[in-house]
Amino acid sequence: MLRYTLKRALSLGLSLVVASLVIFFVIEVVPGDPASFMLGLNAQPDTVAALRSELGLDVSKLERYLAWVGGMVQGDFGTSYTYRTPVTEMIGDRIWVSLPLALYALMLSTLIAFPAGIYAASRRGKPGDMAVMGATQLGVAVPNFWFAMMLVLIFAINLRWFSAGGFVGWEKGIPAAMKSLTLPAIALALPQSAILARVMRSALLDVLGEDFMRTARAKGLTRRQALMRHGLRNALIPVLTIIGMQFSFLLAGAIIIEQVFFLPGLGRLIFQSISARDLIVVESVVMLLVFMVILVTFLVDLAYAAVDPRLRSRT
Amino acid sequence: MTLLSVQNLSLSIGPLSILKDVTFSIAPGEIVAVTGESGSGKSMTALAVMQLLPDSARTSGHIMLRDEELTAQSEKSLCAMRGNCIGMVFQEPMTALNPLHTIGKQVAETIRMHAVMSKAEAEAQAAAMLTRVGLPEDRFPLSRYPHELSGGQRQRVVIAMAIARRPRLLIADEPTTALDVTTQAKILDLLKDLVEEFDMGLLMITHDLAVVADMADRIVVMRKGEVVEQGDTKHLLAHMQHPYTKALFAASRHQVDLPNAEDGHAAILSVQNAVRDYALPRTKLFAPRSFHRAVKGISFDIHKGERVGLVGESGCGKSTLTRAILGLEPLQDGSIAAFGTPVAPDMPAQARIKTQVVFQDPYSSFNPRHKVGRILTEPFHLVDTPPTGVALTQVIGEVLTDVGLQPSDAQKYIHEFSGGQRQRIAIARALITKPELIIFDEAVSALDVSIRAQILDLIADLSRRHNLAYLFISHDLSVVRSVTDRVLVMQNGEIVEQGETETVFTAPQHPYTQTLINAAPVLPDLAALSDNTETAHAPA
């Protein structure tokens, strides 16, 4: 198990190095010099040069890459070209919206998907299964921003249970902050839970056909006991894979939902920075997202090993 | 006193009738074997007794365990009986255990399902039961996972689970079909001992008539869902009445009419000191890789028109050697030459034409989306100028006729054929480039006895007509004995004995060959049996 963990950790480190290289050089080739963009069309060449030197753009690419990576390792993500504030601060404000939102949505999605998937699998081909499958079909097909607008219409405008958008901030207390994240989290979770429920159902159906499920029944377990004790854990591997991928998506891909609900999240930050050619912010936020995604993959790998003893002994 | 009595059991799934009026019984301490070919309904009979049938199954008739009618029980009381009064052992030990739970937990689960006791008590009982089936706790701790055990050991775990509550009836569905002969012999002995010790009834489902003859007190022969004949083993073997029973036994001791081998031909395949290593995972992060030597310096020749058998148990290196001979994997040392050209993964395509292969599983070795005609002509990509148009149709027609099918079958898809017909198509695919050497890799192992007899006849016939040489790889000694001139016995990557087939089988020299031959169940000589019983019944 230790060897397995070390190997995964090594591959995590390597992925980060490769990702940082790719992000840095891809963004560098994007046309548009931040200094001339910031100073406008009529800027004097020497003003631009002065700003370039102030922003640290006048040294070689390699030096800038090393300075960027070295800074990130120490928690210094550089200074935003447009706002002249440390990127760390900008990210710090927003990650406390995006990360809880992603986790909240993931929790809701899992809470909906597991029972739905298990229920559908245990009633394969019966009306209950068909109802769940029909609902998930709809959930997969309908885009999440439409759900978002419907939720706003019903729960914010008509029922007035929630506010239609904005984030009150954690300083107003956890319940209030969670409340303002509830509608966005539901909007994000619904399509995800539909996908996850379908994966859960098909993984369980695969497992139900396995010989050891018949063995379990021959030992005297009821259908339900066999499903819960022997089926569920065996079906978890594909489900964990999807959960890992969904978390990554929820973290970075909430951009539209953040727009709909006026949430100051990472998605909006990236969007604004790209429009303003604020490369240092784009690089840093993308790198941070990549780091989180790789970290989640690492955790999912560890979860596999926790579930499946065969992976623990294998290398 | 009967333990299990099945009366007029009929079963249908939708419009399909699976069982018709099946009637038989088992007494305590008695071993009853239900035998028949695939589709005879023998496994369904076992599942019906367990009441673990598919939801869509409709049954009529009676299944009585002592004085309880199983068909009338509620699901709740059936759950209380399964594992407690009736235990079941399945065919495939590799998949019958939950890979994520330890063996101790799985055996203890049967115990705790049916008795109120602490976890520690259940584990102590589980350990005792595992020791009883030959897995003592000091060498096989309860914390082992199934993947850490061999097939035979896993089957012992499955048996321990099934008998943990000392059920009155044990059902074993093909319990040794997936195991090697030496392991099979040990598992069968274990089952026999357990039946005696616990005074259980054993309902054994098997297609292997040699095992049936060896194990059973009584035999039930089934065909297409009906019992065609049943009776005391000795009596039935000596006086079988039904033509199907006779045909079944005849097919399983079928002798093919092999043309005489001609001597003095040149070697067409020459294997010299072949060595094949597999890299093992590193034990430490930067330690040098270690290797598993699967084939340890093997040498042998196959001459033109010669029929050579290769026997050995799983893991002995048979398949590795096959892949090397086909030039699919490189050798680490030594050499293989076929028809004068060296064999290696990078050999020219044309050099592969004269050696073809037929694999075991006729169900998974074809692309289901291709028509038979396309499947058959696939080897033509080895040829520079493959036949086209009318010539191609003619070649396909010839080769299909050669294996006993119709030229029009080229237009069909593979799912339209039975297992035996598919194996004929596999042979036709191998024949189409007019090879001189064919590798049969367990080519008849998945077939029923009567189909197997037909395919073996076909192989002998083709060998006569085309002067084919072949390497016949099988774990089934009786089959190898009937279709080969010479045999190689392989153990742990080495050939431990080789020689004329009859000589090796009648007077094996190497201890391993002797073990193999002794472990393989053989059908008793039916003619001698019936003579004996007749003299025994004759008035003094």
PDB file of C-alpha atoms in Angstrom, chain B residues 19-260:
ATOM      1  CA  LEU B  19     -37.193 -28.983 -17.943  1.00  0.00           C
ATOM      2  CA  LYS B  20     -39.865 -31.615 -18.563  1.00  0.00           C
ATOM      3  CA  ASP B  21     -41.062 -33.981 -15.837  1.00  0.00           C
ATOM      4  CA  VAL B  22     -37.707 -34.378 -14.137  1.00  0.00           C
ATOM      5  CA  THR B  23     -37.894 -36.969 -11.357  1.00  0.00           C
ATOM      6  CA  PHE B  24     -35.081 -38.290  -9.179  1.00  0.00           C
ATOM      7  CA  SER B  25     -34.141 -38.567  -5.515  1.00  0.00           C
ATOM      8  CA  ILE B  26     -31.114 -38.532  -3.244  1.00  0.00           C
ATOM      9  CA  ALA B  27     -30.637 -40.378   0.055  1.00  0.00           C
ATOM     10  CA  PRO B  28     -28.416 -39.084   2.881  1.00  0.00           C
ATOM     11  CA  GLY B  29     -24.776 -39.984   2.245  1.00  0.00           C
ATOM     12  CA  GLU B  30     -25.501 -40.689  -1.392  1.00  0.00           C
ATOM     13  CA  ILE B  31     -23.783 -39.141  -4.398  1.00  0.00           C
ATOM     14  CA  VAL B  32     -26.089 -38.637  -7.354  1.00  0.00           C
ATOM     15  CA  ALA B  33     -24.581 -37.331 -10.571  1.00  0.00           C
ATOM     16  CA  VAL B  34     -26.743 -35.511 -13.093  1.00  0.00           C
ATOM     17  CA  THR B  35     -25.025 -35.583 -16.440  1.00  0.00           C
ATOM     18  CA  GLY B  36     -25.714 -34.558 -19.995  1.00  0.00           C
ATOM     19  CA  GLU B  37     -24.502 -32.160 -22.653  1.00  0.00           C
ATOM     20  CA  SER B  38     -24.886 -28.394 -22.662  1.00  0.00           C
ATOM     21  CA  GLY B  39     -28.519 -27.367 -22.854  1.00  0.00           C
ATOM     22  CA  SER B  40     -29.673 -30.584 -21.177  1.00  0.00           C
ATOM     23  CA  GLY B  41     -31.013 -28.605 -18.216  1.00  0.00           C
ATOM     24  CA  LYS B  42     -28.691 -30.035 -15.591  1.00  0.00           C
ATOM     25  CA  SER B  43     -27.616 -26.669 -14.160  1.00  0.00           C
ATOM     26  CA  MET B  44     -31.221 -25.434 -14.180  1.00  0.00           C
ATOM     27  CA  THR B  45     -32.157 -28.507 -12.158  1.00  0.00           C
ATOM     28  CA  ALA B  46     -29.559 -27.523  -9.560  1.00  0.00           C
ATOM     29  CA  LEU B  47     -30.781 -23.921  -9.461  1.00  0.00           C
ATOM     30  CA  ALA B  48     -34.376 -25.141  -9.157  1.00  0.00           C
ATOM     31  CA  VAL B  49     -33.450 -27.134  -6.055  1.00  0.00           C
ATOM     32  CA  MET B  50     -31.797 -24.003  -4.647  1.00  0.00           C
ATOM     33  CA  GLN B  51     -34.876 -22.023  -5.740  1.00  0.00           C
ATOM     34  CA  LEU B  52     -32.508 -19.492  -7.305  1.00  0.00           C
ATOM     35  CA  LEU B  53     -34.149 -19.457 -10.714  1.00  0.00           C
ATOM     36  CA  PRO B  54     -34.462 -16.377 -12.914  1.00  0.00           C
ATOM     37  CA  ASP B  55     -37.568 -14.306 -12.123  1.00  0.00           C
ATOM     38  CA  SER B  56     -39.204 -15.215 -15.400  1.00  0.00           C
ATOM     39  CA  ALA B  57     -39.010 -18.982 -14.748  1.00  0.00           C
ATOM     40  CA  ARG B  58     -42.302 -20.842 -14.206  1.00  0.00           C
ATOM     41  CA  THR B  59     -42.139 -24.214 -12.487  1.00  0.00           C
ATOM     42  CA  SER B  60     -44.518 -27.049 -11.719  1.00  0.00           C
ATOM     43  CA  GLY B  61     -43.986 -30.295  -9.839  1.00  0.00           C
ATOM     44  CA  HIS B  62     -42.478 -30.954  -6.443  1.00  0.00           C
ATOM     45  CA  ILE B  63     -39.076 -30.514  -4.828  1.00  0.00           C
ATOM     46  CA  MET B  64     -39.078 -32.052  -1.355  1.00  0.00           C
ATOM     47  CA  LEU B  65     -36.181 -31.696   1.073  1.00  0.00           C
ATOM     48  CA  ARG B  66     -37.031 -34.307   3.753  1.00  0.00           C
ATOM     49  CA  ASP B  67     -40.691 -33.390   4.300  1.00  0.00           C
ATOM     50  CA  GLU B  68     -40.539 -29.759   3.272  1.00  0.00           C
ATOM     51  CA  GLU B  69     -41.874 -28.667  -0.089  1.00  0.00           C
ATOM     52  CA  LEU B  70     -39.325 -26.162  -1.414  1.00  0.00           C
ATOM     53  CA  THR B  71     -41.544 -24.803  -4.179  1.00  0.00           C
ATOM     54  CA  ALA B  72     -44.108 -23.672  -1.590  1.00  0.00           C
ATOM     55  CA  GLN B  73     -41.703 -21.871   0.750  1.00  0.00           C
ATOM     56  CA  SER B  74     -41.655 -18.121   1.155  1.00  0.00           C
ATOM     57  CA  GLU B  75     -38.532 -16.286   0.047  1.00  0.00           C
ATOM     58  CA  LYS B  76     -37.749 -15.617   3.698  1.00  0.00           C
ATOM     59  CA  SER B  77     -37.756 -19.246   4.712  1.00  0.00           C
ATOM     60  CA  LEU B  78     -35.844 -20.174   1.552  1.00  0.00           C
ATOM     61  CA  CYS B  79     -33.126 -17.702   2.579  1.00  0.00           C
ATOM     62  CA  ALA B  80     -33.041 -19.408   5.953  1.00  0.00           C
ATOM     63  CA  MET B  81     -32.534 -22.772   4.240  1.00  0.00           C
ATOM     64  CA  ARG B  82     -29.988 -21.768   1.606  1.00  0.00           C
ATOM     65  CA  GLY B  83     -26.507 -22.126   3.016  1.00  0.00           C
ATOM     66  CA  ASN B  84     -27.958 -23.774   6.110  1.00  0.00           C
ATOM     67  CA  CYS B  85     -29.760 -26.922   4.887  1.00  0.00           C
ATOM     68  CA  ILE B  86     -28.528 -26.799   1.291  1.00  0.00           C
ATOM     69  CA  GLY B  87     -25.038 -25.740   0.320  1.00  0.00           C
ATOM     70  CA  MET B  88     -23.850 -25.086  -3.198  1.00  0.00           C
ATOM     71  CA  VAL B  89     -20.466 -25.218  -4.912  1.00  0.00           C
ATOM     72  CA  PHE B  90     -20.054 -23.578  -8.304  1.00  0.00           C
ATOM     73  CA  GLN B  91     -18.022 -24.227 -11.392  1.00  0.00           C
ATOM     74  CA  GLU B  92     -15.721 -21.263 -11.649  1.00  0.00           C
ATOM     75  CA  PRO B  93     -13.669 -20.777  -8.470  1.00  0.00           C
ATOM     76  CA  MET B  94     -11.934 -17.726  -9.965  1.00  0.00           C
ATOM     77  CA  THR B  95     -15.163 -15.728  -9.933  1.00  0.00           C
ATOM     78  CA  ALA B  96     -17.330 -17.435  -7.309  1.00  0.00           C
ATOM     79  CA  LEU B  97     -15.680 -15.514  -4.475  1.00  0.00           C
ATOM     80  CA  ASN B  98     -16.076 -11.805  -3.814  1.00  0.00           C
ATOM     81  CA  PRO B  99     -12.651 -10.352  -4.694  1.00  0.00           C
ATOM     82  CA  LEU B 100     -12.963  -7.560  -2.132  1.00  0.00           C
ATOM     83  CA  HIS B 101     -13.600  -9.666   0.986  1.00  0.00           C
ATOM     84  CA  THR B 102     -11.133 -11.897   2.837  1.00  0.00           C
ATOM     85  CA  ILE B 103     -11.694 -15.639   2.743  1.00  0.00           C
ATOM     86  CA  GLY B 104     -12.282 -15.681   6.498  1.00  0.00           C
ATOM     87  CA  LYS B 105     -15.020 -13.057   6.211  1.00  0.00           C
ATOM     88  CA  GLN B 106     -16.702 -14.941   3.382  1.00  0.00           C
ATOM     89  CA  VAL B 107     -16.774 -18.270   5.209  1.00  0.00           C
ATOM     90  CA  ALA B 108     -17.826 -16.617   8.468  1.00  0.00           C
ATOM     91  CA  GLU B 109     -20.637 -14.858   6.600  1.00  0.00           C
ATOM     92  CA  THR B 110     -22.368 -18.181   5.867  1.00  0.00           C
ATOM     93  CA  ILE B 111     -22.131 -19.054   9.559  1.00  0.00           C
ATOM     94  CA  ARG B 112     -23.378 -15.717  10.838  1.00  0.00           C
ATOM     95  CA  MET B 113     -26.254 -15.646   8.363  1.00  0.00           C
ATOM     96  CA  HIS B 114     -27.784 -18.645  10.080  1.00  0.00           C
ATOM     97  CA  ALA B 115     -26.579 -18.600  13.684  1.00  0.00           C
ATOM     98  CA  VAL B 116     -26.441 -15.903  16.310  1.00  0.00           C
ATOM     99  CA  MET B 117     -22.874 -15.697  17.532  1.00  0.00           C
ATOM    100  CA  SER B 118     -20.063 -13.234  17.998  1.00  0.00           C
ATOM    101  CA  LYS B 119     -17.712 -12.364  15.178  1.00  0.00           C
ATOM    102  CA  ALA B 120     -14.862 -14.129  16.984  1.00  0.00           C
ATOM    103  CA  GLU B 121     -16.855 -17.349  17.379  1.00  0.00           C
ATOM    104  CA  ALA B 122     -17.882 -17.316  13.711  1.00  0.00           C
ATOM    105  CA  GLU B 123     -14.265 -16.739  12.686  1.00  0.00           C
ATOM    106  CA  ALA B 124     -13.116 -19.624  14.866  1.00  0.00           C
ATOM    107  CA  GLN B 125     -15.668 -21.866  13.179  1.00  0.00           C
ATOM    108  CA  ALA B 126     -14.639 -20.553   9.767  1.00  0.00           C
ATOM    109  CA  ALA B 127     -11.001 -21.307  10.547  1.00  0.00           C
ATOM    110  CA  ALA B 128     -11.929 -24.850  11.601  1.00  0.00           C
ATOM    111  CA  MET B 129     -13.906 -25.349   8.410  1.00  0.00           C
ATOM    112  CA  LEU B 130     -11.087 -24.009   6.217  1.00  0.00           C
ATOM    113  CA  THR B 131      -8.681 -26.350   8.007  1.00  0.00           C
ATOM    114  CA  ARG B 132     -11.067 -29.218   7.321  1.00  0.00           C
ATOM    115  CA  VAL B 133     -11.061 -28.516   3.572  1.00  0.00           C
ATOM    116  CA  GLY B 134      -7.268 -28.413   3.509  1.00  0.00           C
ATOM    117  CA  LEU B 135      -6.468 -24.740   4.143  1.00  0.00           C
ATOM    118  CA  PRO B 136      -4.907 -24.730   7.652  1.00  0.00           C
ATOM    119  CA  GLU B 137      -4.876 -21.327   9.320  1.00  0.00           C
ATOM    120  CA  ASP B 138      -1.114 -21.182   9.852  1.00  0.00           C
ATOM    121  CA  ARG B 139      -0.502 -21.327   6.104  1.00  0.00           C
ATOM    122  CA  PHE B 140      -3.747 -19.753   4.899  1.00  0.00           C
ATOM    123  CA  PRO B 141      -4.736 -17.080   7.431  1.00  0.00           C
ATOM    124  CA  LEU B 142      -8.317 -15.840   7.353  1.00  0.00           C
ATOM    125  CA  SER B 143      -7.045 -12.456   6.183  1.00  0.00           C
ATOM    126  CA  ARG B 144      -6.113 -13.792   2.758  1.00  0.00           C
ATOM    127  CA  TYR B 145      -7.920 -12.413  -0.266  1.00  0.00           C
ATOM    128  CA  PRO B 146      -9.135 -14.712  -3.060  1.00  0.00           C
ATOM    129  CA  HIS B 147      -6.596 -13.335  -5.557  1.00  0.00           C
ATOM    130  CA  GLU B 148      -3.803 -14.592  -3.330  1.00  0.00           C
ATOM    131  CA  LEU B 149      -4.944 -18.211  -3.781  1.00  0.00           C
ATOM    132  CA  SER B 150      -4.741 -20.686  -6.660  1.00  0.00           C
ATOM    133  CA  GLY B 151      -7.823 -22.044  -8.420  1.00  0.00           C
ATOM    134  CA  GLY B 152      -7.856 -25.253  -6.400  1.00  0.00           C
ATOM    135  CA  GLN B 153      -7.431 -23.358  -3.139  1.00  0.00           C
ATOM    136  CA  ARG B 154     -10.260 -21.019  -4.050  1.00  0.00           C
ATOM    137  CA  GLN B 155     -12.495 -23.988  -4.779  1.00  0.00           C
ATOM    138  CA  ARG B 156     -11.677 -25.264  -1.290  1.00  0.00           C
ATOM    139  CA  VAL B 157     -12.817 -21.909   0.107  1.00  0.00           C
ATOM    140  CA  VAL B 158     -16.063 -22.192  -1.867  1.00  0.00           C
ATOM    141  CA  ILE B 159     -16.556 -25.698  -0.471  1.00  0.00           C
ATOM    142  CA  ALA B 160     -15.835 -24.464   3.067  1.00  0.00           C
ATOM    143  CA  MET B 161     -18.500 -21.774   2.598  1.00  0.00           C
ATOM    144  CA  ALA B 162     -20.995 -24.327   1.311  1.00  0.00           C
ATOM    145  CA  ILE B 163     -20.485 -26.859   4.124  1.00  0.00           C
ATOM    146  CA  ALA B 164     -19.839 -24.396   6.953  1.00  0.00           C
ATOM    147  CA  ARG B 165     -23.307 -25.036   8.410  1.00  0.00           C
ATOM    148  CA  ARG B 166     -23.087 -28.782   7.733  1.00  0.00           C
ATOM    149  CA  PRO B 167     -26.009 -28.778   5.319  1.00  0.00           C
ATOM    150  CA  ARG B 168     -27.891 -31.993   4.683  1.00  0.00           C
ATOM    151  CA  LEU B 169     -27.663 -31.522   0.944  1.00  0.00           C
ATOM    152  CA  LEU B 170     -24.709 -30.268  -1.052  1.00  0.00           C
ATOM    153  CA  ILE B 171     -25.104 -29.290  -4.687  1.00  0.00           C
ATOM    154  CA  ALA B 172     -21.933 -29.150  -6.761  1.00  0.00           C
ATOM    155  CA  ASP B 173     -22.322 -27.689 -10.250  1.00  0.00           C
ATOM    156  CA  GLU B 174     -19.330 -28.755 -12.368  1.00  0.00           C
ATOM    157  CA  PRO B 175     -17.074 -28.306  -9.317  1.00  0.00           C
ATOM    158  CA  THR B 176     -13.858 -29.421 -11.020  1.00  0.00           C
ATOM    159  CA  THR B 177     -14.399 -28.481 -14.666  1.00  0.00           C
ATOM    160  CA  ALA B 178     -12.195 -25.410 -14.400  1.00  0.00           C
ATOM    161  CA  LEU B 179      -9.400 -27.201 -12.528  1.00  0.00           C
ATOM    162  CA  ASP B 180      -6.320 -29.168 -13.546  1.00  0.00           C
ATOM    163  CA  VAL B 181      -6.489 -32.965 -13.370  1.00  0.00           C
ATOM    164  CA  THR B 182      -4.307 -33.344 -10.286  1.00  0.00           C
ATOM    165  CA  THR B 183      -6.289 -30.611  -8.493  1.00  0.00           C
ATOM    166  CA  GLN B 184      -9.526 -32.152  -9.723  1.00  0.00           C
ATOM    167  CA  ALA B 185      -8.582 -35.503  -8.186  1.00  0.00           C
ATOM    168  CA  LYS B 186      -7.903 -33.854  -4.819  1.00  0.00           C
ATOM    169  CA  ILE B 187     -11.141 -31.837  -4.830  1.00  0.00           C
ATOM    170  CA  LEU B 188     -13.193 -34.912  -5.774  1.00  0.00           C
ATOM    171  CA  ASP B 189     -11.567 -36.857  -2.939  1.00  0.00           C
ATOM    172  CA  LEU B 190     -12.366 -34.026  -0.553  1.00  0.00           C
ATOM    173  CA  LEU B 191     -16.030 -33.990  -1.649  1.00  0.00           C
ATOM    174  CA  LYS B 192     -16.280 -37.770  -1.221  1.00  0.00           C
ATOM    175  CA  ASP B 193     -14.766 -37.590   2.281  1.00  0.00           C
ATOM    176  CA  LEU B 194     -17.087 -34.759   3.307  1.00  0.00           C
ATOM    177  CA  VAL B 195     -20.172 -36.621   2.093  1.00  0.00           C
ATOM    178  CA  GLU B 196     -19.176 -39.575   4.238  1.00  0.00           C
ATOM    179  CA  GLU B 197     -18.152 -37.540   7.273  1.00  0.00           C
ATOM    180  CA  PHE B 198     -21.232 -35.301   7.369  1.00  0.00           C
ATOM    181  CA  ASP B 199     -23.638 -37.901   5.954  1.00  0.00           C
ATOM    182  CA  MET B 200     -24.671 -35.336   3.352  1.00  0.00           C
ATOM    183  CA  GLY B 201     -26.450 -36.019   0.118  1.00  0.00           C
ATOM    184  CA  LEU B 202     -24.427 -34.760  -2.844  1.00  0.00           C
ATOM    185  CA  LEU B 203     -26.115 -33.667  -6.048  1.00  0.00           C
ATOM    186  CA  MET B 204     -23.294 -33.424  -8.519  1.00  0.00           C
ATOM    187  CA  ILE B 205     -23.769 -31.793 -11.903  1.00  0.00           C
ATOM    188  CA  THR B 206     -21.085 -32.688 -14.397  1.00  0.00           C
ATOM    189  CA  HIS B 207     -20.593 -33.312 -18.092  1.00  0.00           C
ATOM    190  CA  ASP B 208     -17.508 -35.454 -17.471  1.00  0.00           C
ATOM    191  CA  LEU B 209     -18.598 -39.076 -17.688  1.00  0.00           C
ATOM    192  CA  ALA B 210     -15.303 -40.372 -16.333  1.00  0.00           C
ATOM    193  CA  VAL B 211     -15.834 -38.286 -13.183  1.00  0.00           C
ATOM    194  CA  VAL B 212     -19.428 -39.514 -12.998  1.00  0.00           C
ATOM    195  CA  ALA B 213     -18.410 -43.148 -13.242  1.00  0.00           C
ATOM    196  CA  ASP B 214     -15.745 -42.641 -10.623  1.00  0.00           C
ATOM    197  CA  MET B 215     -17.756 -40.651  -8.051  1.00  0.00           C
ATOM    198  CA  ALA B 216     -21.444 -41.330  -8.239  1.00  0.00           C
ATOM    199  CA  ASP B 217     -23.578 -43.923  -6.493  1.00  0.00           C
ATOM    200  CA  ARG B 218     -26.317 -43.193  -8.963  1.00  0.00           C
ATOM    201  CA  ILE B 219     -26.416 -41.528 -12.368  1.00  0.00           C
ATOM    202  CA  VAL B 220     -29.167 -39.410 -13.910  1.00  0.00           C
ATOM    203  CA  VAL B 221     -28.696 -38.835 -17.642  1.00  0.00           C
ATOM    204  CA  MET B 222     -30.464 -35.780 -19.032  1.00  0.00           C
ATOM    205  CA  ARG B 223     -31.097 -34.597 -22.537  1.00  0.00           C
ATOM    206  CA  LYS B 224     -32.976 -31.478 -23.634  1.00  0.00           C
ATOM    207  CA  GLY B 225     -34.605 -31.059 -20.226  1.00  0.00           C
ATOM    208  CA  GLU B 226     -35.694 -34.655 -19.804  1.00  0.00           C
ATOM    209  CA  VAL B 227     -34.285 -37.519 -17.798  1.00  0.00           C
ATOM    210  CA  VAL B 228     -33.620 -40.220 -20.367  1.00  0.00           C
ATOM    211  CA  GLU B 229     -32.210 -42.813 -18.027  1.00  0.00           C
ATOM    212  CA  GLN B 230     -31.206 -43.183 -14.400  1.00  0.00           C
ATOM    213  CA  GLY B 231     -29.970 -45.904 -12.129  1.00  0.00           C
ATOM    214  CA  ASP B 232     -27.300 -47.321  -9.904  1.00  0.00           C
ATOM    215  CA  THR B 233     -23.891 -46.435 -11.397  1.00  0.00           C
ATOM    216  CA  LYS B 234     -22.562 -49.954 -11.847  1.00  0.00           C
ATOM    217  CA  HIS B 235     -25.821 -51.241 -13.192  1.00  0.00           C
ATOM    218  CA  LEU B 236     -26.345 -48.324 -15.555  1.00  0.00           C
ATOM    219  CA  LEU B 237     -22.817 -48.550 -16.939  1.00  0.00           C
ATOM    220  CA  ALA B 238     -23.258 -52.247 -17.568  1.00  0.00           C
ATOM    221  CA  HIS B 239     -26.801 -52.217 -18.877  1.00  0.00           C
ATOM    222  CA  MET B 240     -27.497 -48.837 -20.407  1.00  0.00           C
ATOM    223  CA  GLN B 241     -30.778 -48.928 -22.304  1.00  0.00           C
ATOM    224  CA  HIS B 242     -31.392 -45.563 -23.880  1.00  0.00           C
ATOM    225  CA  PRO B 243     -29.680 -44.914 -27.223  1.00  0.00           C
ATOM    226  CA  TYR B 244     -28.686 -41.422 -26.044  1.00  0.00           C
ATOM    227  CA  THR B 245     -26.857 -42.782 -23.001  1.00  0.00           C
ATOM    228  CA  LYS B 246     -25.065 -45.258 -25.212  1.00  0.00           C
ATOM    229  CA  ALA B 247     -24.161 -42.556 -27.712  1.00  0.00           C
ATOM    230  CA  LEU B 248     -22.915 -40.270 -24.931  1.00  0.00           C
ATOM    231  CA  PHE B 249     -20.609 -42.884 -23.468  1.00  0.00           C
ATOM    232  CA  ALA B 250     -19.479 -43.984 -26.913  1.00  0.00           C
ATOM    233  CA  ALA B 251     -18.617 -40.385 -27.841  1.00  0.00           C
ATOM    234  CA  SER B 252     -16.615 -39.804 -24.701  1.00  0.00           C
ATOM    235  CA  ARG B 253     -14.399 -42.809 -25.342  1.00  0.00           C
ATOM    236  CA  HIS B 254     -14.329 -42.086 -29.035  1.00  0.00           C
ATOM    237  CA  GLN B 255     -11.232 -43.297 -30.851  1.00  0.00           C
ATOM    238  CA  VAL B 256     -10.413 -41.473 -34.047  1.00  0.00           C
ATOM    239  CA  ASP B 257      -9.125 -43.335 -37.040  1.00  0.00           C
ATOM    240  CA  LEU B 258      -5.738 -41.708 -37.367  1.00  0.00           C
ATOM    241  CA  PRO B 259      -3.769 -42.485 -40.552  1.00  0.00           C
ATOM    242  CA  ASN B 260      -0.408 -44.104 -39.954  1.00  0.00           C
TER     243      ASN B 260
END
